[in-house]
Coordinates of C-alpha atoms in Angstrom, one line a residue:
X133 CA 71.7 86.2 65.1
X134 CA 71.2 89.4 67.3
X135 CA 69.1 88.1 70.2
X136 CA 67.6 90.1 72.9
X137 CA 70.2 89.3 75.5
X138 CA 72.9 90.3 73.0
X139 CA 71.2 93.8 73.1
X140 CA 72.0 93.8 76.9
X141 CA 75.7 93.7 76.3
X142 CA 75.7 96.9 74.6
X143 CA 74.9 98.7 77.8
X144 CA 78.6 98.0 78.6
X145 CA 80.0 99.9 75.5
X146 CA 78.7 103.2 76.6
X147 CA 80.5 104.7 73.4
X148 CA 79.2 108.1 73.7
X149 CA 79.4 110.6 70.7
X150 CA 82.1 112.8 69.6
X151 CA 82.1 116.8 69.7
X152 CA 83.4 118.2 66.5
X153 CA 86.4 120.6 66.7
X154 CA 86.0 124.1 65.3
X155 CA 87.0 124.5 61.6
X156 CA 90.3 126.4 61.6
X157 CA 89.0 128.4 58.7
X158 CA 86.4 129.9 60.7
X159 CA 88.9 131.3 63.3
X160 CA 90.0 134.9 62.9
X161 CA 93.5 135.0 61.5
X162 CA 94.6 138.3 63.4
X163 CA 92.9 139.9 66.3
X164 CA 95.1 142.9 67.6
X165 CA 93.0 143.1 70.8
X166 CA 93.8 139.5 71.8
X167 CA 96.8 138.0 73.2
X168 CA 98.9 135.8 70.8
X169 CA 98.1 132.1 70.9
X170 CA 100.6 129.9 72.8
X171 CA 103.2 128.4 70.9
X172 CA 102.8 124.6 70.0
X173 CA 104.6 122.4 72.7
X174 CA 107.3 120.1 71.4
X175 CA 109.3 117.9 73.7
X176 CA 112.4 115.6 73.4
X177 CA 111.8 112.2 74.8
X178 CA 114.6 109.9 76.5
X179 CA 115.4 108.4 73.1
X180 CA 115.9 111.8 71.6
X181 CA 112.7 111.5 69.5
X182 CA 110.6 114.7 69.2
X183 CA 106.8 114.8 70.0
X184 CA 104.7 117.7 69.3
X185 CA 101.2 118.4 70.8
X186 CA 98.8 121.3 71.3
X187 CA 98.7 124.0 73.8
X188 CA 95.5 124.5 75.9
X189 CA 95.0 127.7 77.7
X190 CA 91.3 127.3 78.6
X191 CA 91.9 126.4 82.1
X192 CA 93.6 127.8 85.3
X193 CA 97.0 127.3 83.8
X194 CA 98.7 126.5 80.4
X195 CA 98.6 122.9 79.4
X196 CA 100.5 120.8 76.8
X197 CA 98.1 118.2 75.3
X198 CA 99.4 115.2 73.3
X199 CA 96.6 113.1 71.7
X200 CA 97.2 110.0 69.7
X201 CA 100.6 109.1 70.8
X202 CA 101.4 105.5 69.7
X203 CA 102.9 103.7 72.7
X204 CA 102.8 100.0 71.4
X205 CA 102.9 97.8 68.3
X206 CA 101.6 94.1 68.0
X207 CA 100.6 91.7 65.5
X208 CA 97.3 90.0 65.5
X209 CA 96.7 87.9 68.8
X210 CA 100.5 88.6 69.8
X211 CA 101.8 90.4 72.8
X212 CA 102.5 94.1 72.3
X213 CA 105.9 95.7 72.9
X214 CA 106.8 99.3 73.5
X215 CA 106.9 101.6 70.5
X216 CA 108.8 105.0 70.5
X217 CA 110.6 105.0 67.3
X218 CA 108.9 108.1 65.8
X219 CA 109.9 109.8 62.6
X220 CA 113.1 111.8 62.7
X221 CA 111.4 115.1 61.9
X222 CA 109.0 114.8 64.9
X223 CA 105.7 113.1 65.7
X224 CA 102.6 115.3 65.7
X225 CA 100.2 114.0 68.3
X226 CA 97.3 116.3 67.7
X227 CA 94.2 114.1 67.7
X228 CA 92.8 111.1 69.2
X229 CA 94.2 107.7 67.7
X230 CA 91.8 105.1 66.3
X231 CA 89.9 103.0 68.7
X232 CA 90.4 99.4 68.9
X233 CA 87.7 97.4 67.0
X234 CA 84.3 97.8 68.3
X235 CA 81.7 95.0 68.3
X236 CA 79.4 94.6 65.3
X237 CA 76.2 92.5 65.3
X238 CA 75.5 91.8 61.7
X239 CA 77.2 92.1 58.2
X240 CA 75.7 95.5 57.6
X241 CA 76.9 97.3 60.7
X242 CA 79.7 99.8 60.0
X243 CA 83.0 98.8 61.0
X244 CA 84.5 101.0 63.9
X245 CA 88.0 101.0 65.0
X246 CA 91.2 99.6 63.7
X247 CA 93.5 96.8 64.8
X248 CA 96.3 99.4 64.8
X249 CA 94.9 101.2 67.9
X250 CA 97.6 101.2 70.6
X251 CA 97.5 105.0 71.3
X252 CA 97.5 107.0 74.5
X253 CA 96.8 110.6 75.4
X254 CA 98.7 112.9 77.8
X255 CA 97.9 116.2 79.6
X256 CA 100.7 117.9 81.5
X257 CA 101.1 121.4 82.8
X258 CA 103.4 123.4 80.6
X259 CA 105.5 124.6 83.4
X260 CA 106.0 121.2 84.7
X261 CA 107.5 120.1 81.3
X262 CA 109.7 123.1 81.1
X263 CA 110.9 122.5 84.7
X264 CA 110.8 118.7 84.7
X265 CA 108.9 118.9 87.8
X266 CA 108.3 115.3 88.5
X267 CA 104.7 115.6 89.4
X268 CA 102.3 112.6 90.2
X269 CA 101.1 110.6 87.2
X270 CA 97.5 109.0 86.9
X271 CA 96.9 106.5 83.9
X272 CA 93.1 105.7 83.4
X273 CA 91.8 102.6 81.8
X274 CA 88.2 103.0 80.3
X275 CA 85.4 100.7 80.9
X276 CA 83.2 98.8 78.4
X277 CA 83.1 95.1 79.6
X278 CA 86.6 94.5 78.1
X279 CA 84.9 94.5 74.9
X280 CA 84.1 98.1 73.8
X281 CA 85.1 101.7 74.5
X282 CA 88.0 104.0 74.0
X283 CA 90.0 106.8 75.8
X284 CA 88.2 109.5 73.6
X285 CA 84.8 109.0 75.2
X286 CA 82.2 111.7 75.2
X287 CA 78.7 111.8 76.8
X288 CA 75.4 113.3 76.3
X289 CA 74.5 115.7 79.0
X290 CA 70.6 116.0 80.0
X291 CA 70.2 119.0 77.7
X292 CA 71.8 117.1 74.8
X293 CA 75.1 118.7 74.7
X294 CA 78.1 116.5 74.0
X295 CA 80.8 116.8 76.4
X296 CA 84.3 115.1 76.1
X297 CA 84.8 113.1 79.2
X298 CA 88.2 111.4 79.7
X299 CA 90.3 114.6 79.5
X300 CA 93.1 115.9 81.8
X301 CA 92.1 119.6 81.8
X302 CA 90.8 119.6 85.4
X303 CA 93.4 117.1 86.8
X304 CA 96.4 118.8 85.1
X305 CA 95.4 122.4 85.3
X306 CA 93.7 122.5 88.7
X307 CA 95.5 119.6 90.4
X308 CA 98.9 119.5 89.1
X309 CA 98.7 116.1 87.8
X310 CA 100.0 114.4 84.5
X311 CA 97.2 112.4 83.3
X312 CA 97.4 109.6 80.7
X313 CA 94.3 107.9 79.0
X314 CA 94.9 104.5 77.0
X315 CA 93.4 102.6 74.3
X316 CA 93.9 98.7 74.3
X317 CA 92.8 95.8 72.5
X318 CA 89.2 94.7 73.3
X319 CA 86.8 91.7 72.7
X320 CA 88.1 88.5 71.1
X321 CA 91.3 90.4 69.7
X322 CA 92.1 91.3 73.2
X323 CA 91.4 87.9 75.0
X324 CA 91.7 84.9 72.8
X325 CA 93.9 82.3 74.4
X326 CA 96.0 81.0 71.4
X327 CA 99.1 80.4 73.5
X328 CA 100.2 76.7 73.1
X329 CA 98.2 76.3 70.0
X330 CA 99.7 78.7 67.7
X331 CA 103.3 78.4 69.1
X332 CA 103.6 82.1 70.2
X333 CA 106.3 83.1 72.5
X334 CA 106.2 84.7 75.0
X335 CA 103.0 83.2 76.3
X336 CA 100.4 85.4 78.0
X337 CA 97.4 83.2 77.8
X338 CA 95.5 85.5 75.6
X339 CA 95.4 88.7 78.0
X340 CA 96.4 90.9 75.2
X341 CA 94.4 93.8 76.3
X342 CA 95.7 93.7 79.7
X343 CA 99.3 93.2 78.5
X344 CA 98.8 96.3 76.2
X345 CA 97.9 98.2 79.3
X346 CA 101.2 97.1 80.8
X347 CA 103.0 98.1 77.7
X348 CA 101.5 101.5 78.1
X349 CA 102.9 101.5 81.7
X350 CA 106.2 100.5 80.3
X351 CA 106.1 103.4 78.0
X352 CA 105.2 105.9 80.9
X353 CA 108.1 104.5 83.0
X354 CA 110.5 105.3 80.0
X355 CA 109.2 108.7 78.9
X356 CA 106.8 110.3 81.4
X357 CA 109.9 112.3 82.9
X358 CA 109.9 114.4 79.5
X359 CA 106.4 115.4 80.3
X360 CA 107.2 116.6 83.8
X361 CA 105.8 113.4 85.5
X362 CA 107.7 111.1 88.0
X363 CA 107.6 107.4 87.1
X364 CA 107.8 106.6 90.6
X365 CA 104.5 108.3 91.5
X366 CA 102.2 106.4 89.1
X367 CA 98.7 105.7 90.1
X368 CA 96.4 103.5 87.8
X369 CA 92.6 103.9 88.0
X370 CA 89.5 102.7 86.0
X371 CA 85.9 102.3 86.0
X372 CA 83.9 99.1 85.5
X373 CA 86.0 96.6 83.5
X374 CA 88.9 99.3 83.5
X375 CA 88.6 99.0 87.4
X376 CA 88.7 95.3 87.2
X377 CA 91.8 95.7 85.1
X378 CA 93.3 97.8 87.8
X379 CA 92.6 94.8 90.3
X380 CA 94.2 92.2 88.0
X381 CA 97.3 94.4 87.7
X382 CA 97.4 94.9 91.5
X383 CA 96.5 91.4 92.6
X384 CA 97.2 89.0 89.9
X385 CA 99.9 90.3 87.2
X386 CA 103.4 90.2 89.1
X387 CA 104.9 91.6 86.1
X388 CA 103.1 94.8 86.4
X389 CA 103.5 95.5 90.1
X390 CA 106.6 97.5 89.8
X391 CA 105.1 100.0 87.1
X392 CA 102.7 101.8 89.4
X393 CA 102.4 102.5 93.2
X394 CA 98.8 102.7 93.7
X395 CA 95.4 102.0 92.3
X396 CA 91.7 103.3 92.3
X397 CA 89.0 100.9 91.3
X398 CA 85.6 102.7 90.4
X399 CA 82.6 100.3 90.3
X400 CA 84.5 97.1 89.9
X401 CA 83.0 93.7 90.1
X402 CA 85.5 92.9 92.7
X403 CA 84.7 89.3 93.3
X404 CA 84.3 88.3 89.6
X405 CA 85.9 84.7 88.9
X406 CA 87.8 84.8 85.5
X407 CA 88.3 81.8 83.2
X408 CA 91.3 79.5 84.0
X409 CA 93.6 78.3 81.3
X410 CA 91.6 75.2 80.4
X411 CA 88.3 77.2 80.2
X412 CA 90.1 79.7 77.8
X413 CA 91.1 76.9 75.5
X414 CA 87.6 75.6 75.4
X415 CA 86.4 79.2 74.3
X416 CA 89.2 79.3 71.7
X417 CA 88.1 76.1 70.1
X418 CA 84.5 77.2 69.9
X419 CA 85.5 80.6 68.5
X420 CA 87.5 78.9 65.7
X421 CA 84.2 77.4 64.5
X422 CA 82.3 80.6 64.7
X423 CA 85.2 82.1 62.6
X424 CA 85.0 79.5 59.9
X425 CA 81.3 80.2 59.5
X426 CA 81.7 83.9 59.3
X427 CA 84.4 83.3 56.5
X428 CA 82.2 81.0 54.5
X429 CA 79.1 83.2 54.9
X430 CA 78.7 86.5 56.7
X431 CA 75.0 86.1 57.1
X432 CA 75.5 82.8 59.2
X433 CA 73.5 82.6 62.3
X434 CA 75.3 79.4 63.5
X435 CA 78.9 78.5 64.2
X436 CA 80.3 75.8 61.9
X437 CA 81.0 72.2 62.7
X438 CA 84.5 72.3 61.7
X439 CA 87.5 74.9 62.1
X440 CA 90.8 75.8 60.6
X441 CA 93.6 77.3 62.5
X442 CA 94.9 79.3 59.6
X443 CA 91.6 81.2 59.7
X444 CA 93.0 83.2 62.6
X445 CA 95.5 84.9 60.1
X446 CA 93.7 85.1 56.9
X447 CA 90.4 86.5 58.3
X448 CA 89.6 90.1 57.9
X449 CA 88.7 92.4 60.9
X450 CA 85.2 92.3 60.1
X451 CA 85.1 88.4 59.9
X452 CA 86.6 88.3 63.2
X453 CA 84.1 90.6 64.7
X454 CA 81.2 88.7 63.0
X455 CA 82.4 85.5 64.5
X456 CA 82.7 87.3 67.9
X457 CA 79.0 88.1 67.5
X458 CA 78.2 84.3 66.7
X459 CA 80.1 83.3 70.0
X460 CA 78.2 86.1 72.0
X461 CA 74.9 84.8 70.6
X462 CA 75.9 81.5 71.9
X463 CA 76.5 82.7 75.3
X464 CA 73.5 85.1 75.3
X465 CA 71.1 82.4 74.4
X466 CA 72.3 80.7 77.7
X467 CA 71.4 84.0 79.5
X468 CA 74.9 84.2 80.9
X469 CA 75.1 88.0 80.6
X470 CA 72.3 88.7 83.0
X471 CA 74.0 87.6 86.1
X472 CA 77.3 87.8 88.2
X473 CA 78.1 84.4 87.2
X474 CA 81.6 83.5 86.3
X475 CA 81.8 83.8 82.5
X476 CA 79.2 86.4 82.3
X477 CA 81.7 88.7 80.7
X478 CA 81.7 87.2 77.3
X479 CA 85.5 88.2 76.5
X480 CA 87.4 88.8 79.7
X481 CA 91.0 88.1 80.9
X482 CA 92.1 84.7 81.8
X483 CA 94.0 83.3 84.7
X484 CA 96.6 81.6 82.7
X485 CA 99.2 81.0 85.6
X486 CA 101.7 83.0 83.8
X487 CA 100.7 86.6 83.2
X488 CA 97.7 86.2 85.6
X489 CA 99.0 84.1 88.5
X490 CA 95.4 83.6 90.4
X491 CA 92.1 85.0 90.8
X492 CA 92.4 88.6 92.0
X493 CA 89.8 88.3 94.8
X494 CA 91.9 85.5 96.4
X495 CA 94.9 87.9 96.9
X496 CA 92.8 90.9 97.7
X497 CA 91.3 88.9 100.7
X498 CA 94.9 88.3 101.9
X499 CA 95.5 92.1 101.9
X500 CA 97.1 94.3 99.4
X501 CA 100.7 95.6 99.2
X502 CA 99.8 98.8 97.4
X503 CA 97.5 101.8 98.4
X504 CA 94.0 101.3 97.1
X505 CA 90.9 103.3 96.9
X506 CA 87.7 101.7 95.7
X507 CA 84.0 102.3 95.7
X508 CA 80.6 102.0 94.2
X509 CA 77.4 103.9 93.3
X510 CA 74.2 103.9 95.0
X511 CA 72.2 102.6 92.1
X512 CA 74.6 100.2 90.1
X513 CA 72.0 97.9 89.0
X514 CA 69.4 100.2 87.4
X515 CA 71.4 100.9 84.2
X516 CA 71.5 97.1 83.5
X517 CA 68.0 96.3 84.5
X518 CA 66.4 99.3 82.7
X519 CA 68.3 98.6 79.5
X520 CA 67.2 95.0 79.4
X521 CA 63.6 95.7 80.5
X522 CA 63.3 98.5 77.5
X523 CA 63.6 95.4 75.2
X524 CA 60.1 94.1 76.5
X525 CA 61.5 90.6 77.1
X526 CA 62.2 90.7 80.8
X527 CA 59.5 89.1 82.6
X528 CA 59.0 86.9 85.8
X529 CA 59.5 83.6 83.8
X530 CA 63.0 84.9 82.3
X531 CA 64.0 86.4 85.6
X532 CA 63.4 83.3 87.5
X533 CA 65.1 81.3 84.8
X534 CA 68.1 83.3 85.5
X535 CA 68.1 82.4 89.2
X536 CA 67.7 78.9 88.4
X537 CA 70.5 78.8 85.9
X538 CA 72.9 80.8 88.0
X539 CA 72.4 79.5 91.4
X540 CA 72.4 76.2 93.3
X541 CA 69.7 77.4 95.7
X542 CA 67.6 80.0 93.9
X543 CA 64.7 79.7 96.2
X544 CA 66.7 81.4 98.8
X545 CA 66.7 84.4 96.6
X546 CA 63.0 84.7 95.4
X547 CA 61.9 84.1 99.1
X548 CA 63.8 87.3 100.2
X549 CA 62.5 90.8 100.1
X550 CA 64.0 92.7 97.1
X551 CA 64.2 89.8 94.7
X552 CA 60.8 88.4 94.3
X553 CA 57.1 88.7 95.0
X554 CA 58.0 91.0 98.1
X555 CA 60.3 93.2 96.0
X556 CA 59.7 96.8 97.3
X557 CA 60.0 100.0 95.3
X558 CA 63.6 100.8 94.8
X559 CA 65.9 103.3 92.9
X560 CA 62.7 104.9 91.5
X561 CA 61.5 101.8 89.9
X562 CA 58.0 100.3 90.3
X563 CA 57.7 97.7 93.1
X564 CA 57.2 94.1 92.4
X565 CA 58.7 94.0 88.9
X566 CA 61.3 91.8 87.3
X567 CA 63.4 95.1 86.6
X568 CA 63.3 96.1 90.1
X569 CA 64.3 92.7 91.4
X570 CA 67.2 92.4 88.7
X571 CA 68.2 95.9 89.7
X572 CA 68.6 94.9 93.3
X573 CA 70.3 91.6 92.4
X574 CA 73.0 93.2 90.3
X575 CA 73.4 96.2 92.4
X576 CA 74.0 94.1 95.6
X577 CA 75.6 90.8 94.4
X578 CA 77.9 92.3 91.9
X579 CA 79.0 95.7 93.0
X580 CA 78.0 96.7 96.6
X581 CA 78.6 93.4 98.6
X582 CA 82.1 92.5 96.9
X583 CA 83.4 96.0 97.1
X584 CA 82.5 96.2 101.0
X585 CA 83.4 92.5 101.7
X586 CA 86.8 92.5 99.8
X587 CA 88.0 95.2 102.4
X588 CA 86.8 94.0 105.8
X589 CA 87.2 90.2 105.4
X590 CA 91.1 89.8 105.3
X591 CA 93.6 87.4 106.6
X592 CA 96.0 90.4 107.2
X593 CA 94.2 93.7 107.8
X594 CA 96.1 96.6 106.0
X595 CA 96.2 100.3 106.7
X596 CA 96.2 101.5 103.2
X597 CA 92.8 101.0 101.8
X598 CA 90.0 103.6 101.3
X599 CA 86.2 103.0 100.6
X600 CA 83.9 105.5 99.1
X601 CA 80.2 105.5 98.3
X602 CA 78.8 107.8 95.5
X603 CA 75.2 108.9 95.9
X604 CA 74.6 112.0 93.7
X605 CA 72.0 112.1 91.0
X606 CA 73.4 111.2 87.5
X607 CA 74.2 113.9 85.0
X608 CA 75.1 111.4 82.2
X609 CA 72.5 110.6 79.5
X610 CA 73.4 106.9 78.6
X611 CA 73.0 105.3 75.4
X612 CA 69.3 104.6 74.1
X613 CA 68.3 100.9 74.0
X614 CA 68.3 100.0 70.4
X615 CA 64.9 98.6 70.3
X616 CA 63.3 101.4 72.0
X617 CA 64.4 104.8 70.8
X618 CA 61.9 106.7 73.0
X619 CA 63.8 105.6 76.1
X620 CA 66.4 108.2 76.2
X621 CA 68.0 107.5 79.9
X622 CA 68.0 104.1 81.2
X623 CA 69.7 105.4 84.3
X624 CA 66.6 107.2 85.5
X625 CA 63.5 106.0 87.3
X626 CA 60.9 105.4 84.7
X627 CA 62.9 107.3 82.3
X628 CA 63.4 110.2 84.4
X629 CA 66.6 111.5 86.3
X630 CA 67.4 110.8 89.9
X631 CA 69.8 107.8 90.3
X632 CA 73.5 107.4 91.0
X633 CA 73.9 104.8 88.2
X634 CA 76.9 102.7 87.0
X635 CA 79.7 105.1 85.8
X636 CA 77.7 108.1 86.6
X637 CA 80.5 109.3 88.8
X638 CA 82.7 109.9 85.8
X639 CA 81.9 113.6 85.1
X640 CA 82.5 114.3 88.7
X641 CA 86.0 112.6 88.9
X642 CA 87.0 114.3 85.7
X643 CA 85.4 117.4 86.6
X644 CA 83.9 117.6 83.2
X645 CA 80.2 118.8 83.9
X646 CA 77.7 120.2 81.8
X647 CA 77.6 124.0 81.9
X648 CA 74.0 124.1 83.3
X649 CA 74.9 121.7 86.2
X650 CA 73.5 122.9 89.5
X651 CA 76.2 124.6 91.7
X652 CA 75.9 121.5 94.1
X653 CA 77.0 119.2 91.3
X654 CA 79.9 121.7 90.1
X655 CA 81.0 122.0 93.8
X656 CA 81.0 118.1 94.2
X657 CA 82.9 117.6 91.0
X658 CA 85.6 120.0 92.0
X659 CA 86.0 118.2 95.3
X660 CA 86.0 114.8 93.9
X661 CA 88.6 115.7 91.3
X662 CA 90.7 117.1 94.0
X663 CA 90.2 114.0 96.2
X664 CA 91.3 111.5 93.4
X665 CA 94.3 113.8 92.7
X666 CA 95.2 113.9 96.4
X667 CA 95.1 110.2 96.6
X668 CA 97.6 110.1 93.6
X669 CA 99.9 112.4 95.4
X670 CA 99.9 110.9 98.9
X671 CA 98.5 107.5 98.4
X672 CA 100.0 106.1 101.7
X673 CA 98.2 108.8 103.6
X674 CA 95.0 108.5 101.6
X675 CA 92.9 111.4 100.1
X676 CA 92.5 113.1 103.5
X677 CA 96.0 114.6 103.9
X678 CA 95.9 118.5 103.6
X679 CA 92.2 118.2 102.7
X680 CA 89.6 118.9 105.1
X681 CA 86.3 118.2 103.2
X682 CA 85.8 114.8 104.5
X683 CA 87.4 112.2 106.8
X684 CA 88.7 109.1 105.0
X685 CA 88.8 106.3 107.5
X686 CA 90.5 103.2 106.5
X687 CA 88.7 100.0 106.1
X688 CA 90.3 98.6 109.2
X689 CA 87.5 100.6 111.0
X690 CA 84.4 100.5 108.6
X691 CA 82.1 102.0 111.1
X692 CA 82.7 105.1 109.0
X693 CA 83.3 105.5 105.4
X694 CA 83.1 108.3 102.9
X695 CA 79.8 109.2 101.1
X696 CA 80.4 111.3 98.1
X697 CA 77.3 113.5 97.7
X698 CA 76.5 117.1 97.2
X699 CA 74.2 117.4 100.3
X700 CA 74.9 115.9 103.7
X701 CA 74.2 112.2 104.1
X702 CA 73.4 110.2 107.0
X703 CA 74.6 107.0 105.3
X704 CA 76.9 104.8 107.2
X705 CA 78.9 101.6 106.6
X706 CA 76.8 99.2 108.7
X707 CA 73.4 100.3 107.4
X708 CA 74.5 100.2 103.8
X709 CA 75.9 96.6 104.4
X710 CA 72.6 95.6 105.8
X711 CA 70.5 97.4 103.2
X712 CA 72.4 95.7 100.5
X713 CA 71.7 92.3 102.0
X714 CA 75.4 91.5 102.1
X715 CA 75.4 88.9 104.9
X716 CA 73.1 86.8 102.5
X717 CA 75.2 87.4 99.2
X718 CA 78.4 86.8 101.0
X719 CA 77.2 83.6 103.1
X720 CA 74.3 81.6 101.9
X721 CA 74.0 81.9 98.2
X722 CA 76.2 79.4 96.1
X723 CA 76.8 80.4 92.4
X724 CA 77.3 77.8 89.5
X725 CA 80.3 78.0 87.2
X726 CA 79.2 79.1 83.7
X727 CA 83.0 78.9 82.8
X728 CA 82.7 75.1 82.8
X729 CA 79.4 74.4 81.3
X730 CA 78.7 77.0 78.5
X731 CA 81.4 76.1 76.0
X732 CA 81.4 72.5 74.4
X733 CA 84.7 70.8 74.6
X734 CA 85.0 69.8 71.1
X735 CA 88.6 69.9 69.3
X736 CA 88.3 71.6 65.8
X737 CA 88.6 69.2 62.8
X738 CA 90.8 70.2 60.0

């Protein structure tokens, strides 16, 4: 069941590892020459419930940290609702809550995550809580292809050290921000369009993961004042699919728009076309057959010919995920993951006309009402291309097959420098290889060009959008390809360091750098962390107010844009637009629609 192309999808999980907390038994019980540890912080919420966390005095000011705060509750494939009815004697939020179920590929894989997974984590300056200071709030949505990941992510540094990533230590201690990170439902459990079939009310077209994010924002609106935050100063931000979620809340989910005031999109596939309601229904019917097969025989390699609706309720979490893997296998055999094609994300949100009104790129081109900061990294495509190439199954035949399946006019692509026989060396990769061509194709067509074009081609130009370009060398050691354990860094050129790959800006944004980082890297991380925070503080003015490090021009004048790099860079918007071949990708090329052709339109039989 596990195809080569299915391996590629695990590049989006970026699950990381976890650092083990010191054992309390190993700590000194009494040290007269040391200050007494800070008291445990406990706060009273607006509904009079008590929440207790941990004190953190390791940074520039004392923080109160609350991990594993349950914010929502939901039955399987039902919309979530705000949860805040904690135990009368107090709720201890001391460690991360369970992740939502992560993908498995065969019956022997360990089940990771739980369906009871709607937890958030909060970092706040202790003084702000005491004084009810009304600080700006930043709410972060993790990446993972809408299928994997969690708010507890850690990463492997180049020296092998495991470092917790999505923490608010720097945002809160150094920038006076209240930071919130969120778990939300993923994969088929987060996107299966069951409305109108199972009779659920209210309808949200299967967008359970996005609706969970909205539930978290509602919880923040209700309770963040108790943490010293201001519900009127909420900025949402995310990376990869988390950035795509930000775009959906900003440009498509009308019911979310009163829950935040600004957004930041890091490495978003800005022009991605999501499934519509009919296509979501087709996917649902096909998934039912896969679920029937997984229930009958966990070792099954094919979906069943018939289906039963009651399987949705009686199936175990493992059976649900095995059926998800069967459905993925069907999609991956079509090669859909290897492109920017609509439908290439196996389990993505659905434009149902209710919760999500329209494709977000349509509204984005009209102009955004809220302040927006967005950008991309220099070598976005390398991570994907190297990971797939490490399986040993990416060659000229498979690459050309991708082009022929995905585009109406594939010969226009292979005839251009960078995507065929004339492919030059790029991103540290060897010239004239399918991996280099695929890296160029993904980086340009999925990330660079849509990000730049979404902000210069508008019916009504706005003055509240800022663009960044991240070009600093990666410090994050991504996952090893499963079939090639000798490859320990799919972000680097020929397994070395030296690229600014997809998601490699994260340690800089959160200022959670390895201790042995260069002084240049450390300085850039401090600057980027402050710039992100400054945008949250003054989004209408952008990241430049009271900040002299860079000039942040608005997109209305794209002749200048911000380059995030430790050393001085002579990069400019026009050159980058040309180097990324954006005139071609935004004009001549015509995509096919995988949403309409990959899923058989067959109703289930009882």
